[in-house]
mmCIF file of C-alpha atoms and ligand atoms in Angstrom:
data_model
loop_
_atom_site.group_PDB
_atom_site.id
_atom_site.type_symbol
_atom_site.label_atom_id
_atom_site.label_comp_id
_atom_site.label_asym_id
_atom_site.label_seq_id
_atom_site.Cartn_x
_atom_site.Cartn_y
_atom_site.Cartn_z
ATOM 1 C CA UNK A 29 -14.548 -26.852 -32.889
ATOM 2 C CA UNK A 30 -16.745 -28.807 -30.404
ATOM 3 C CA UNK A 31 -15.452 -28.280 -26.871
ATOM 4 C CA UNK A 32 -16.552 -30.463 -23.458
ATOM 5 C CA UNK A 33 -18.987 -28.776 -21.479
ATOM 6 C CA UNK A 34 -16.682 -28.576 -18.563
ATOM 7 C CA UNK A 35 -14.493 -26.288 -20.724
ATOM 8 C CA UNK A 36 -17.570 -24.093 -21.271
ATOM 9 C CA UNK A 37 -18.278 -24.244 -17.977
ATOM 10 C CA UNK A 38 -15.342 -22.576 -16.994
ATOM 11 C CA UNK A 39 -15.239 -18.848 -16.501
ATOM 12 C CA UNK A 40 -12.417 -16.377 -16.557
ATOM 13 C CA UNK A 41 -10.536 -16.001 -12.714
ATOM 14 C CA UNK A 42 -11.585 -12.816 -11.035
ATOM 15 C CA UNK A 43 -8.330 -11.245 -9.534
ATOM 16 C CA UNK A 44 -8.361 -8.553 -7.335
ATOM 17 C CA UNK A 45 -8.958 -5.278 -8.793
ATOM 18 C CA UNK A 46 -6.078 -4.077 -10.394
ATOM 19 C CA UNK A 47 -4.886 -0.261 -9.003
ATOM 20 C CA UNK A 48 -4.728 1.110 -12.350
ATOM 21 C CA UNK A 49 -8.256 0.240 -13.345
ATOM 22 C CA UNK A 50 -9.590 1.169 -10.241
ATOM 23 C CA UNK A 51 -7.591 4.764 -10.628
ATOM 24 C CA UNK A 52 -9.050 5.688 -13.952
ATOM 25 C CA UNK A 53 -13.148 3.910 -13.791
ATOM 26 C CA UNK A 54 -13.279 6.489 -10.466
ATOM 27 C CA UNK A 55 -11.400 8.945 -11.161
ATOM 28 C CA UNK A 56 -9.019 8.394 -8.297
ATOM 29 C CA UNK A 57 -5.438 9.266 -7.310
ATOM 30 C CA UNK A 58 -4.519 7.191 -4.860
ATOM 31 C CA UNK A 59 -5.631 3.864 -4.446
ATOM 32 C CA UNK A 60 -5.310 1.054 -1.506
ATOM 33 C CA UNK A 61 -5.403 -2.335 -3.064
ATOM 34 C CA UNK A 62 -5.954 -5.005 0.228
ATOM 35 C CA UNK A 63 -7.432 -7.188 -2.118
ATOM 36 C CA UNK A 64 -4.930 -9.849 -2.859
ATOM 37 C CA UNK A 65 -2.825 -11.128 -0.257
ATOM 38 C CA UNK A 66 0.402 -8.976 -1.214
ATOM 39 C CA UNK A 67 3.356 -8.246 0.544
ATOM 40 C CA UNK A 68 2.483 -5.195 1.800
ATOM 41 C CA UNK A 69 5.842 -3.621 2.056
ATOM 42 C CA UNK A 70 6.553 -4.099 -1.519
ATOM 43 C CA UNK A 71 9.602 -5.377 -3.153
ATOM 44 C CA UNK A 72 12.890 -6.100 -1.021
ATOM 45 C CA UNK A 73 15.936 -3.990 -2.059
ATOM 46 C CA UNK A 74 18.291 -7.030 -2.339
ATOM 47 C CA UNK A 75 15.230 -8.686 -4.562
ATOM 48 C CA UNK A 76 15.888 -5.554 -6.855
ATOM 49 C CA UNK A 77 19.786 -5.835 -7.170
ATOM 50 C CA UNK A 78 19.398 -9.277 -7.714
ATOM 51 C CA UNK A 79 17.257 -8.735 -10.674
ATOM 52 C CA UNK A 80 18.956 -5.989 -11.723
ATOM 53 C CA UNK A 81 22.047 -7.795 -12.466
ATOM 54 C CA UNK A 82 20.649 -10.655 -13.847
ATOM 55 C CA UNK A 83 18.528 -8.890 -16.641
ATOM 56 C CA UNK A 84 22.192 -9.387 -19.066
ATOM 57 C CA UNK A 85 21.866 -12.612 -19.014
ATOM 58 C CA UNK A 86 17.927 -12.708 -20.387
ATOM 59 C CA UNK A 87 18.559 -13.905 -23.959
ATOM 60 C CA UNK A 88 19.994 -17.330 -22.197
ATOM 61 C CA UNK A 89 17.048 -19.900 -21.626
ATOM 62 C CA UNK A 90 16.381 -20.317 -18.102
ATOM 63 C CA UNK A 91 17.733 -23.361 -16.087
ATOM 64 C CA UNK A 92 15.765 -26.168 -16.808
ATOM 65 C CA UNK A 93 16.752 -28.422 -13.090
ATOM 66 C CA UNK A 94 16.300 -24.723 -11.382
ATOM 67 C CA UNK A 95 19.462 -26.040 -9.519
ATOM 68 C CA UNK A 96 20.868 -22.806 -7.801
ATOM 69 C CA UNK A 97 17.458 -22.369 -6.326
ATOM 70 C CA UNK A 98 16.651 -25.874 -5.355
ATOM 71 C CA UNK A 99 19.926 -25.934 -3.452
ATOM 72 C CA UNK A 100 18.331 -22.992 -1.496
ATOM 73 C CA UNK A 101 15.632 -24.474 -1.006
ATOM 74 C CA UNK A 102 16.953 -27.693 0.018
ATOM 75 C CA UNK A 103 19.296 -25.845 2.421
ATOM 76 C CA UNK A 104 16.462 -23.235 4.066
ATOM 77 C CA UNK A 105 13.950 -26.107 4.145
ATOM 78 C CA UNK A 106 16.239 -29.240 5.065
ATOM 79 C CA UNK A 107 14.952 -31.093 2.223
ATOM 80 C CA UNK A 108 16.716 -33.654 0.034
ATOM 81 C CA UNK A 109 16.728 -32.372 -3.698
ATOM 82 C CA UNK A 110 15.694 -34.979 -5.395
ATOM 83 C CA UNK A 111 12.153 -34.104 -3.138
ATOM 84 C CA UNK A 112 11.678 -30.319 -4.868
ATOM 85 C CA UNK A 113 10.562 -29.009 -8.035
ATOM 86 C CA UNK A 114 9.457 -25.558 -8.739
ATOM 87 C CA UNK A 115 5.335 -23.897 -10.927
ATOM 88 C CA UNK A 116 4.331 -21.044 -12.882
ATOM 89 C CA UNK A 117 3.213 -19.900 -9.088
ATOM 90 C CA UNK A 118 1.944 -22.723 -7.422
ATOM 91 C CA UNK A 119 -1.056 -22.740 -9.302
ATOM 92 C CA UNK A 120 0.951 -24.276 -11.958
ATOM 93 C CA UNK A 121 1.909 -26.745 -9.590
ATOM 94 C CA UNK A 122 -1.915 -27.573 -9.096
ATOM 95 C CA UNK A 123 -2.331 -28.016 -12.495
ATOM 96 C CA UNK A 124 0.508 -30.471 -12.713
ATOM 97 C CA UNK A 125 -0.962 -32.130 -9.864
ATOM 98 C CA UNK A 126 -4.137 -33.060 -11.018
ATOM 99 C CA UNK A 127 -3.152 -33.697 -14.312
ATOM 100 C CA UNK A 128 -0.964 -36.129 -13.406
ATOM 101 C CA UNK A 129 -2.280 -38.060 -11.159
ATOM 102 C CA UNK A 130 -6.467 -37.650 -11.976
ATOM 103 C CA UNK A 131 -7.799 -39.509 -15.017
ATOM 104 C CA UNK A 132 -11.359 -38.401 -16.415
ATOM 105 C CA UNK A 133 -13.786 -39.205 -14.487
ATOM 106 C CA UNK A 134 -11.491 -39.312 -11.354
ATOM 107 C CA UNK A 135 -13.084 -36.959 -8.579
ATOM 108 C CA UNK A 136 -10.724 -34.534 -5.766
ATOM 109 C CA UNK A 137 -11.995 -33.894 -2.273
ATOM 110 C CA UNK A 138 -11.449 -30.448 -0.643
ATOM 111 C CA UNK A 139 -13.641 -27.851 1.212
ATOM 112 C CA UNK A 140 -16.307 -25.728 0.505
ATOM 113 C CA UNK A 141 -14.645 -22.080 0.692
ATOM 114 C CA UNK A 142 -11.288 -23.448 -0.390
ATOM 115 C CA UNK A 143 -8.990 -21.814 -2.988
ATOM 116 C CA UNK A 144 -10.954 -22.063 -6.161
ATOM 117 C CA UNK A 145 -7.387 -22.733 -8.329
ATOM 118 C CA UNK A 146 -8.370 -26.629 -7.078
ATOM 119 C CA UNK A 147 -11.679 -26.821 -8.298
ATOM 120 C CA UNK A 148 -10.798 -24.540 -11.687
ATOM 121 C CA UNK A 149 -7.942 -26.885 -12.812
ATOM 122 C CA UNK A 150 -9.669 -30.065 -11.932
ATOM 123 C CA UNK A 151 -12.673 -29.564 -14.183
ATOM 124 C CA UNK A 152 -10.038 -28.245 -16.527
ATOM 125 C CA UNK A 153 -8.642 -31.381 -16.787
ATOM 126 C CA UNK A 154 -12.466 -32.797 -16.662
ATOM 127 C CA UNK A 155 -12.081 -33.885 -13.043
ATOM 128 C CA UNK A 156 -15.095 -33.467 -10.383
ATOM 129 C CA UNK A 157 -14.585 -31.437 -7.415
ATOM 130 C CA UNK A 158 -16.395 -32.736 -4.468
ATOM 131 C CA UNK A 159 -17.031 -30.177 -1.226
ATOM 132 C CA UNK A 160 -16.924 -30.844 2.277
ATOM 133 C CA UNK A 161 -19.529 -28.576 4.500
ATOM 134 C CA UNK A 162 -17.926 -25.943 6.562
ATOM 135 C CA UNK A 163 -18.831 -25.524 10.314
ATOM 136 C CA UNK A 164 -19.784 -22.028 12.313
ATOM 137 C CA UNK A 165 -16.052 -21.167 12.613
ATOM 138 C CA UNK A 166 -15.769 -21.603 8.712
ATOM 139 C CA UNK A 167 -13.501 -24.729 8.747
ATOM 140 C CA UNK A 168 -14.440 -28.396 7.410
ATOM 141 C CA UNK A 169 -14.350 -30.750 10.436
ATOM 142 C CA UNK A 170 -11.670 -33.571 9.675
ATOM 143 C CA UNK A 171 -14.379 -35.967 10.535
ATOM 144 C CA UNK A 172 -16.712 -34.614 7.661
ATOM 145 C CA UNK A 173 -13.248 -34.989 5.206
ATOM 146 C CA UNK A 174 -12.794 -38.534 6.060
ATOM 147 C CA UNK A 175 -16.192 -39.494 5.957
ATOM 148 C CA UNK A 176 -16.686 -37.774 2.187
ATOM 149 C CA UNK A 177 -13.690 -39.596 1.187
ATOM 150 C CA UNK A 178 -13.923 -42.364 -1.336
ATOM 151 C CA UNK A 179 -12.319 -44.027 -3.761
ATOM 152 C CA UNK A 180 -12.482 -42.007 -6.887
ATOM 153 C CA UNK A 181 -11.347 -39.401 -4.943
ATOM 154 C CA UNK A 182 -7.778 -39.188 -6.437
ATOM 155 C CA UNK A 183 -6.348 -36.236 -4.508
ATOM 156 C CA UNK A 184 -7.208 -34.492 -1.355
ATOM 157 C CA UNK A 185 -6.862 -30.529 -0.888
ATOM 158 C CA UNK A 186 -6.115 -28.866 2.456
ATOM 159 C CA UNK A 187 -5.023 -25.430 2.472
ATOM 160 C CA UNK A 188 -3.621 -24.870 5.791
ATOM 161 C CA UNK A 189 -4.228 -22.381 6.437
ATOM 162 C CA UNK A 190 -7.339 -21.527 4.154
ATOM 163 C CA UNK A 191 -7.650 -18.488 1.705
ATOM 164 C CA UNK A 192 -10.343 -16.788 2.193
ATOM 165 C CA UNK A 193 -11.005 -18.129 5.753
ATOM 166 C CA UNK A 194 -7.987 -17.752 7.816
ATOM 167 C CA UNK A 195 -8.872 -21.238 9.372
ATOM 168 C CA UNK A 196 -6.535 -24.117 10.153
ATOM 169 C CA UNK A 197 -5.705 -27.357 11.149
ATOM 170 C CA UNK A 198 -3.841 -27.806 14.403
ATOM 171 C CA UNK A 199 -1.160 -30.635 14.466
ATOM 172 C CA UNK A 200 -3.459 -32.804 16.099
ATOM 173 C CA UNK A 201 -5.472 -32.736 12.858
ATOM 174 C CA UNK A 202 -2.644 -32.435 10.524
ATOM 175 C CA UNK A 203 -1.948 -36.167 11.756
ATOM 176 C CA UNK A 204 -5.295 -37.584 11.921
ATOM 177 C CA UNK A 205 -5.211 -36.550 8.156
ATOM 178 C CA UNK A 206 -1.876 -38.090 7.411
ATOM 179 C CA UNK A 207 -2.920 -41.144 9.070
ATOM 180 C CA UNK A 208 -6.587 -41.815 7.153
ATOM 181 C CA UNK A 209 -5.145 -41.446 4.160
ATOM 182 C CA UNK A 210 -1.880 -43.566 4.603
ATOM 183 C CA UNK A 211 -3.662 -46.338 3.874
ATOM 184 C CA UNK A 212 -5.614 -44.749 1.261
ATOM 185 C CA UNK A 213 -5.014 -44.600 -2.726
ATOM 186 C CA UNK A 214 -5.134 -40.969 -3.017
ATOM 187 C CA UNK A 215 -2.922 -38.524 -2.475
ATOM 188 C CA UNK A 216 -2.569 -35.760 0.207
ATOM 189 C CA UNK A 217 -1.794 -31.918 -0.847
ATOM 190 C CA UNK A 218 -0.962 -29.441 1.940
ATOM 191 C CA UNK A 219 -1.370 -26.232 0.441
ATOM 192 C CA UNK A 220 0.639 -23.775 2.913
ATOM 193 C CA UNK A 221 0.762 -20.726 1.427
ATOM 194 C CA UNK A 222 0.688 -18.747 4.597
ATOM 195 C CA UNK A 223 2.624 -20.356 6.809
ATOM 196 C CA UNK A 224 4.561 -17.825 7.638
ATOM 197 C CA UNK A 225 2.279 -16.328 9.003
ATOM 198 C CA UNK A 226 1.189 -18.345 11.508
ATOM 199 C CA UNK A 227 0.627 -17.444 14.944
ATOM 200 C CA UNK A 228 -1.100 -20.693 16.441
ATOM 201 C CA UNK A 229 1.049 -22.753 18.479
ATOM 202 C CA UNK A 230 -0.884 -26.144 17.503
ATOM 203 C CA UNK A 231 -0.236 -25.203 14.226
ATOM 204 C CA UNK A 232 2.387 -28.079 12.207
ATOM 205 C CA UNK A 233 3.580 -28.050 8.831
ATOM 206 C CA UNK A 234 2.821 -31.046 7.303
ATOM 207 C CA UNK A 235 6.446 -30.875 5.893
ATOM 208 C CA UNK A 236 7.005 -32.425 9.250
ATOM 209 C CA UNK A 237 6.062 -36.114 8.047
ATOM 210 C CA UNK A 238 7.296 -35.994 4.240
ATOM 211 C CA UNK A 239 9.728 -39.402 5.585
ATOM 212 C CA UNK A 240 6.773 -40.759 6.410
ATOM 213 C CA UNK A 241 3.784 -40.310 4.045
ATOM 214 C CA UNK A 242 4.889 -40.914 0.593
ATOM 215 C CA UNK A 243 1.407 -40.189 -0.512
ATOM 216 C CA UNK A 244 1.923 -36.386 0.909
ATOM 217 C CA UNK A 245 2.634 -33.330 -0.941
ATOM 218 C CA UNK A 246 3.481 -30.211 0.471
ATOM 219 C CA UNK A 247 3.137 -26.799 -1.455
ATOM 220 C CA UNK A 248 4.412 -23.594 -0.638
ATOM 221 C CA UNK A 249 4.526 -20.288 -2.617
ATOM 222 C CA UNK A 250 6.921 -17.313 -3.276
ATOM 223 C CA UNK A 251 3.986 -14.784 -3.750
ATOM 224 C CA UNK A 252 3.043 -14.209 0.151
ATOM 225 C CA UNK A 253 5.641 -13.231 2.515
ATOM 226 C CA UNK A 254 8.379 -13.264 -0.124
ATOM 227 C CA UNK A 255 6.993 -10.843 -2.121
ATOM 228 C CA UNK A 256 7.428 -11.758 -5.540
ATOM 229 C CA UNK A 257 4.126 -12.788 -6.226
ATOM 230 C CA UNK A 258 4.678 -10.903 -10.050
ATOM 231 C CA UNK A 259 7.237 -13.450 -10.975
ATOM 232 C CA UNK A 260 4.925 -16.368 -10.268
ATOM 233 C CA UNK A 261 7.218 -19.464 -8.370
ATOM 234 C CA UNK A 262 5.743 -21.833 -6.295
ATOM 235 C CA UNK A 263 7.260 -25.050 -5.270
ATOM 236 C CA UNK A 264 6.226 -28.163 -3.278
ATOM 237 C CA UNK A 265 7.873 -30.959 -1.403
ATOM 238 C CA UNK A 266 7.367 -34.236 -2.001
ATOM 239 C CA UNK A 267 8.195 -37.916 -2.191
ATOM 240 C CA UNK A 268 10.955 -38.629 -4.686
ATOM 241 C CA UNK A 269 8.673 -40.412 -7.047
ATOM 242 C CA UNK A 270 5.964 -37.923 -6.674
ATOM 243 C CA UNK A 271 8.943 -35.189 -7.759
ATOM 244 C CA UNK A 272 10.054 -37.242 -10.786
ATOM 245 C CA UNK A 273 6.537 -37.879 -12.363
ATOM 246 C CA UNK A 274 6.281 -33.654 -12.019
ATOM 247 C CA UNK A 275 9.628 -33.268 -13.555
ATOM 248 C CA UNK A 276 8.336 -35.203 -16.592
ATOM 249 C CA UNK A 277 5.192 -33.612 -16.952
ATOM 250 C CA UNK A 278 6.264 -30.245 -16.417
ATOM 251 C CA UNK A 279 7.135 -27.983 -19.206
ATOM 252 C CA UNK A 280 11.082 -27.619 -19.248
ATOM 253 C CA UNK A 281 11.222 -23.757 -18.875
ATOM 254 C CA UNK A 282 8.352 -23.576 -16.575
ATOM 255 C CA UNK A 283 10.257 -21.036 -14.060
ATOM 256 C CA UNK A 284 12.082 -17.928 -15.961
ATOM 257 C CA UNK A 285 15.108 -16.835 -14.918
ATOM 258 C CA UNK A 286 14.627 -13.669 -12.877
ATOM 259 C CA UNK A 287 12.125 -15.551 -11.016
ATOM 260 C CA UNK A 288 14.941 -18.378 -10.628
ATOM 261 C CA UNK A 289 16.846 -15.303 -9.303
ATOM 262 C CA UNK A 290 14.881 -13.504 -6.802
ATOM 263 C CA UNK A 291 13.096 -16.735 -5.215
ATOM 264 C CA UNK A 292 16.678 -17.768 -3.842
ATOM 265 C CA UNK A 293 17.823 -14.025 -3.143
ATOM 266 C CA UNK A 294 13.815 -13.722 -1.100
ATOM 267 C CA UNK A 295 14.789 -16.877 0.479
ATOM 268 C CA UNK A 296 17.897 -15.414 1.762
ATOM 269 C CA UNK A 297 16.260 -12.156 3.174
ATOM 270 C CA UNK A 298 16.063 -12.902 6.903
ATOM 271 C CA UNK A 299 15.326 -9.340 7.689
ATOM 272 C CA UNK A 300 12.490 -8.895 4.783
ATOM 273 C CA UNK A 301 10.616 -12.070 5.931
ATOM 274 C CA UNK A 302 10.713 -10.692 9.784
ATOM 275 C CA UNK A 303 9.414 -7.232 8.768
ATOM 276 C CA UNK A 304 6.699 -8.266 6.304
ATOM 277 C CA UNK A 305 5.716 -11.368 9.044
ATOM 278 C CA UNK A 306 5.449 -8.384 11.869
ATOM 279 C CA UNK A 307 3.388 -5.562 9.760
ATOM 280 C CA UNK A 308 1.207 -8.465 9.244
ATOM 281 C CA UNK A 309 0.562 -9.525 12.707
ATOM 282 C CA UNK A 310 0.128 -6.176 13.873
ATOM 283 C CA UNK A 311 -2.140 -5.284 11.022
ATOM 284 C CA UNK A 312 -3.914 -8.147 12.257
ATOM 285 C CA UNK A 313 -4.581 -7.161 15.369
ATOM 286 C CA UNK A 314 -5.227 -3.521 14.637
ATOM 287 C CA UNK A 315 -8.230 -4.964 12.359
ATOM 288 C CA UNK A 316 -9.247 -7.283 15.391
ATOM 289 C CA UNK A 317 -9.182 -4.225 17.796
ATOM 290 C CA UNK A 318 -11.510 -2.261 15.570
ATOM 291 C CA UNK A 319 -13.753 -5.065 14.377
ATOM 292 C CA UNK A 320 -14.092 -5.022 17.921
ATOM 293 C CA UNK A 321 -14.864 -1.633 18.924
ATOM 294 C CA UNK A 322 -17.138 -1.382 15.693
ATOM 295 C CA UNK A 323 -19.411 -5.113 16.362
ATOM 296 C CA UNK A 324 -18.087 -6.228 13.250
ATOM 297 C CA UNK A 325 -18.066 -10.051 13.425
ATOM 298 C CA UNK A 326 -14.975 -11.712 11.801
ATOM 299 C CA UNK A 327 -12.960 -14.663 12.003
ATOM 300 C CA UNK A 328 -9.509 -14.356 13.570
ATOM 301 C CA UNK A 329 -6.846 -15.639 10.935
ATOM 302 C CA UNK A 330 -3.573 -17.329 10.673
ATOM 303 C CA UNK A 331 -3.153 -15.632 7.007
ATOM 304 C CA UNK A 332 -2.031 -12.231 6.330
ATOM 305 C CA UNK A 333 -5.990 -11.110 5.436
ATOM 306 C CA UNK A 334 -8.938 -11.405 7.707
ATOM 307 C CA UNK A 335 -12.594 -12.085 6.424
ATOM 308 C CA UNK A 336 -15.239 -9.836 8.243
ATOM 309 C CA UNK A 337 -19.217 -9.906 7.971
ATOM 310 C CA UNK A 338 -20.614 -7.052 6.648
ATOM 311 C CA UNK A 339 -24.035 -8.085 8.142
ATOM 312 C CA UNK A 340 -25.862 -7.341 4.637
ATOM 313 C CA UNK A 341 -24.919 -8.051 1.200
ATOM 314 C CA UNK A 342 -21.297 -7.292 0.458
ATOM 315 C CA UNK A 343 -21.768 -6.004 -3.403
ATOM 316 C CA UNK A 344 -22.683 -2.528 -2.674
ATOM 317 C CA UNK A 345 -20.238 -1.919 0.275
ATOM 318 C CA UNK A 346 -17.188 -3.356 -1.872
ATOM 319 C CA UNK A 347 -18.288 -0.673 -4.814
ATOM 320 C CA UNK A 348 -18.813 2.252 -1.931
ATOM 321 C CA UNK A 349 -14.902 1.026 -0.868
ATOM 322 C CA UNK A 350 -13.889 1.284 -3.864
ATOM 323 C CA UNK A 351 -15.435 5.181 -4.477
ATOM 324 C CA UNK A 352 -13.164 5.732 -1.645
ATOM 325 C CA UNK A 353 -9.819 4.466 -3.033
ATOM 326 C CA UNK A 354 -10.140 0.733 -0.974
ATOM 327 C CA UNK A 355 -9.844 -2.293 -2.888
ATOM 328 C CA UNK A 356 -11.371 -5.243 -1.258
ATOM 329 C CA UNK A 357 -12.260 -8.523 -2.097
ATOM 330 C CA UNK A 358 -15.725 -10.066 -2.329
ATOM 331 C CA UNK A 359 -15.658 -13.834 -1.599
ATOM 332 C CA UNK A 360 -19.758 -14.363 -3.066
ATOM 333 C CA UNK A 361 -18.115 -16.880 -5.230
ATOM 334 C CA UNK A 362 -17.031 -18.630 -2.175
ATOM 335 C CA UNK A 363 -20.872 -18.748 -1.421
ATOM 336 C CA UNK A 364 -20.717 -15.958 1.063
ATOM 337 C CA UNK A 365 -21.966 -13.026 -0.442
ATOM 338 C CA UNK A 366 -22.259 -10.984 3.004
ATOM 339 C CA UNK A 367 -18.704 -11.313 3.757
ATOM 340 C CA UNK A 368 -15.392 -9.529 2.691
ATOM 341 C CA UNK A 369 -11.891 -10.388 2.807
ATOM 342 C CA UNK A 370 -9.205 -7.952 3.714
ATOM 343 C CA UNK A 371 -5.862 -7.690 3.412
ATOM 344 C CA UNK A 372 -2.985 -6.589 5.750
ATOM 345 C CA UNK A 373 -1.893 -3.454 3.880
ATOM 346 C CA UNK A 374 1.227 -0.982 5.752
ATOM 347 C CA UNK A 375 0.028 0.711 8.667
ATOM 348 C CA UNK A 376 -1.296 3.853 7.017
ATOM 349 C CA UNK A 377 -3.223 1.776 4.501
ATOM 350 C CA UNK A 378 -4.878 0.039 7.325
ATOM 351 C CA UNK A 379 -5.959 2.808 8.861
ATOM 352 C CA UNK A 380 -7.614 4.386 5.359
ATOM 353 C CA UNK A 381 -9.376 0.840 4.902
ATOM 354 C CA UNK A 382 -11.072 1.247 8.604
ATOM 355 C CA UNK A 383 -12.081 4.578 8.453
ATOM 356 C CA UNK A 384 -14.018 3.671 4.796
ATOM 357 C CA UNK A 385 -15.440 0.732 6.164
ATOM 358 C CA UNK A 386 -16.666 2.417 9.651
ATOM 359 C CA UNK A 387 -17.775 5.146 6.824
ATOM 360 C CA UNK A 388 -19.807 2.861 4.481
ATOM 361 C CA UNK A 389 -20.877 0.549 7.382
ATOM 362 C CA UNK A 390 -22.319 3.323 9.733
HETATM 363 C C1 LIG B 14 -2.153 -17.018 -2.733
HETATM 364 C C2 LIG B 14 -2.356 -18.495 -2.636
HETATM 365 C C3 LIG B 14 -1.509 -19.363 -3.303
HETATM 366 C C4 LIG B 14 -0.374 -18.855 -4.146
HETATM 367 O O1 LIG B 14 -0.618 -19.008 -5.471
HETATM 368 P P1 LIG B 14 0.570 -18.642 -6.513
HETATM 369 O O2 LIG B 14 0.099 -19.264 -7.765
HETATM 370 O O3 LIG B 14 1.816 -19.291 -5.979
HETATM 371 O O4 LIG B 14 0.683 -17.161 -6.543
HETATM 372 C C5 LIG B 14 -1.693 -20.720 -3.158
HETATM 373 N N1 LIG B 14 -2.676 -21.208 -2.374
HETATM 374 C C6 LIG B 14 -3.509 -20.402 -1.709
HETATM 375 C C7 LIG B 14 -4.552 -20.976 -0.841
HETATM 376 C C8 LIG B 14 -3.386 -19.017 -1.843
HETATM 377 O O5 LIG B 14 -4.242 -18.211 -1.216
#
């Protein structure tokens, strides 16, 4: 069977480093994984009740409408129903995206150093990804966006914040966006994956203007601060129409039913958001403090990871991290093969992953 040479082209994800591998190729017994942008404070207890009881029910298909959780949703998020539907993660939701509204030989816009699920699932679905140049403090200007724009561009990508940057894009920016492409025959995704973990005050969701910009689509995922990133839901918000066209596409059962389950349990869990949103920040700024202290230059994030500068090539310090139990990740597919990107881990594991790095780093 002949296959296109975009298909070819494509090569396996690299996740982070899996614990278990990492365990037995260095013969290790404990192992930090800051590698993937985890809850760090693992799985809440009501999460785990939740799931528990609803295992009896797992020879029933799932819910096809999702409809408990959508309700949830709808009520957390103060969005109308009819404007939600639920991915596979939101990479799923991506997928969907570009699918649907891309034809071959269609083209999407994002940034260089953006999450690579855009750029694997466009070409995928034989779709051209075109990059926008980042500036010193790792972000693409909006200017630079709205100039690359143009009309093949079918869909535009702004993770906000960005993965593996930390950047963002204050409100200010958010509506300059918004505005551009109002006009514009191409649709506007807001990927916002970390927004709870935002600490800028400029900072806007860009769920904010969903009355207004039917060409907008806001994702959001269940694998950050909810900590169910194992179960794989994602969701966006949307224009009704924009909603309906995913509903068709979609397959029915896309979203099992413990992941149906725990997603509107998660979103209930006041108290588990609040303590994984504080270990983060203060993670945060224990990394700052000893980037600091240590001359380590890095670039202050609104995610729940930071990406440092190892001031040399990034290969050999990762595997010397790894010898001592840290896994980290490399972002040299991002096209910066000096840097590293870290994750908050729990207090303790924090503290491990500095000491190895002052270690390996001198
Ligand atoms: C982690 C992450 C996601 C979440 O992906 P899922 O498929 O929902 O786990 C989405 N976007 C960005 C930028 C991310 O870093």
């Amino acid at each position: 069977m002949q296959v296109s040479d975009d298909i070819l082209g494509l090569k396996p994800y690299i996740p982070g480093k899996p614990i278990e591998e990492t365990k037995r190729e260095y013969g290790l017994n404990t192992v930090y994984k800051l590698a993937s942008n985890e809850n760090a404070i693992g799985v809440s207890p009501k999460v785990k009740q939740a799931l528990i009881e609803a295992i009896d029910d797992l020879h029933r298909y799932p819910d096809a409408s999702c409809y408990e959780l959508k309700s949830k949703v709808s009520e957390v998020f103060n969005i109308p129903m009819n404007q939600i539907s639920f991915g596979n993660g939101s990479n799923e939701l991506i997928d969907l995206v570009i699918r649907i509204f891309c034809e071959k030989g269609d083209k999407i816009l994002t940034s260089h150093a953006a999450f690579v699920a855009y750029r694997i699932c466009a070409q995928a679905a034989r779709v051209q990804t075109v990059f926008v140049d980042l500036d010193e403090d790792l972000k693409a200007a909006v200017e630079d966006i709205l100039d690359a724009w143009s009309p093949e561009h079918k869909i535009v990508f702004i993770p906000n914040p960005n993965n593996p940057t930390g950047s963002y894009y204050s409100k200010d920016e958010v509506e300059q966006i918004l505005h551009f492409f109002s006009e514009k025959d191409c649709l506007v995704v807001f990927d916002e994956a970390y927004v709870e973990f935002v600490r800028a005050v400029d900072y806007v969701s860009a769920a904010e203007y969903l009355n207004k910009y039917n060409n907008l689509i806001v994702m959001r995922t269940m694998s950050k601060v909810y900590g169910i990133a194992g179960l794989r839901l994602g969701f966006v918000l949307a224009s009704a129409e924009t909603i309906d066209l995913i509903d068709r596409v979609r397959n029915p059962f896309n979203v099992n039913s413990l992941a149906q389950v725990a997603a509107k349990v998660a979103l209930e869990d006041t108290d588990y958001i609040k303590r994984g949103q504080e270990i983060t920040w203060n993670g945060l700024d224990y990394f700052y403090e000893n980037f600091d202290r240590m001359a380590i230059k890095y670039w202050s994030s609104q995610g729940n990871f930071v990406l440092f500068d190892c001031g040399k090539e990034a290969g050999p310090i990762v595997e010397e991290l790894l010898k001592l139990g840290v896994i980290v990740r490399p972002v040299a597919n991002y096209g910066y093969p000096n840097y590293i990107r870290l994750s908050v881990g729990l207090p303790e594991e924090n503290e491990i992953a500095i000491k190895a790095i002052e270690k390996v780093l001198g």
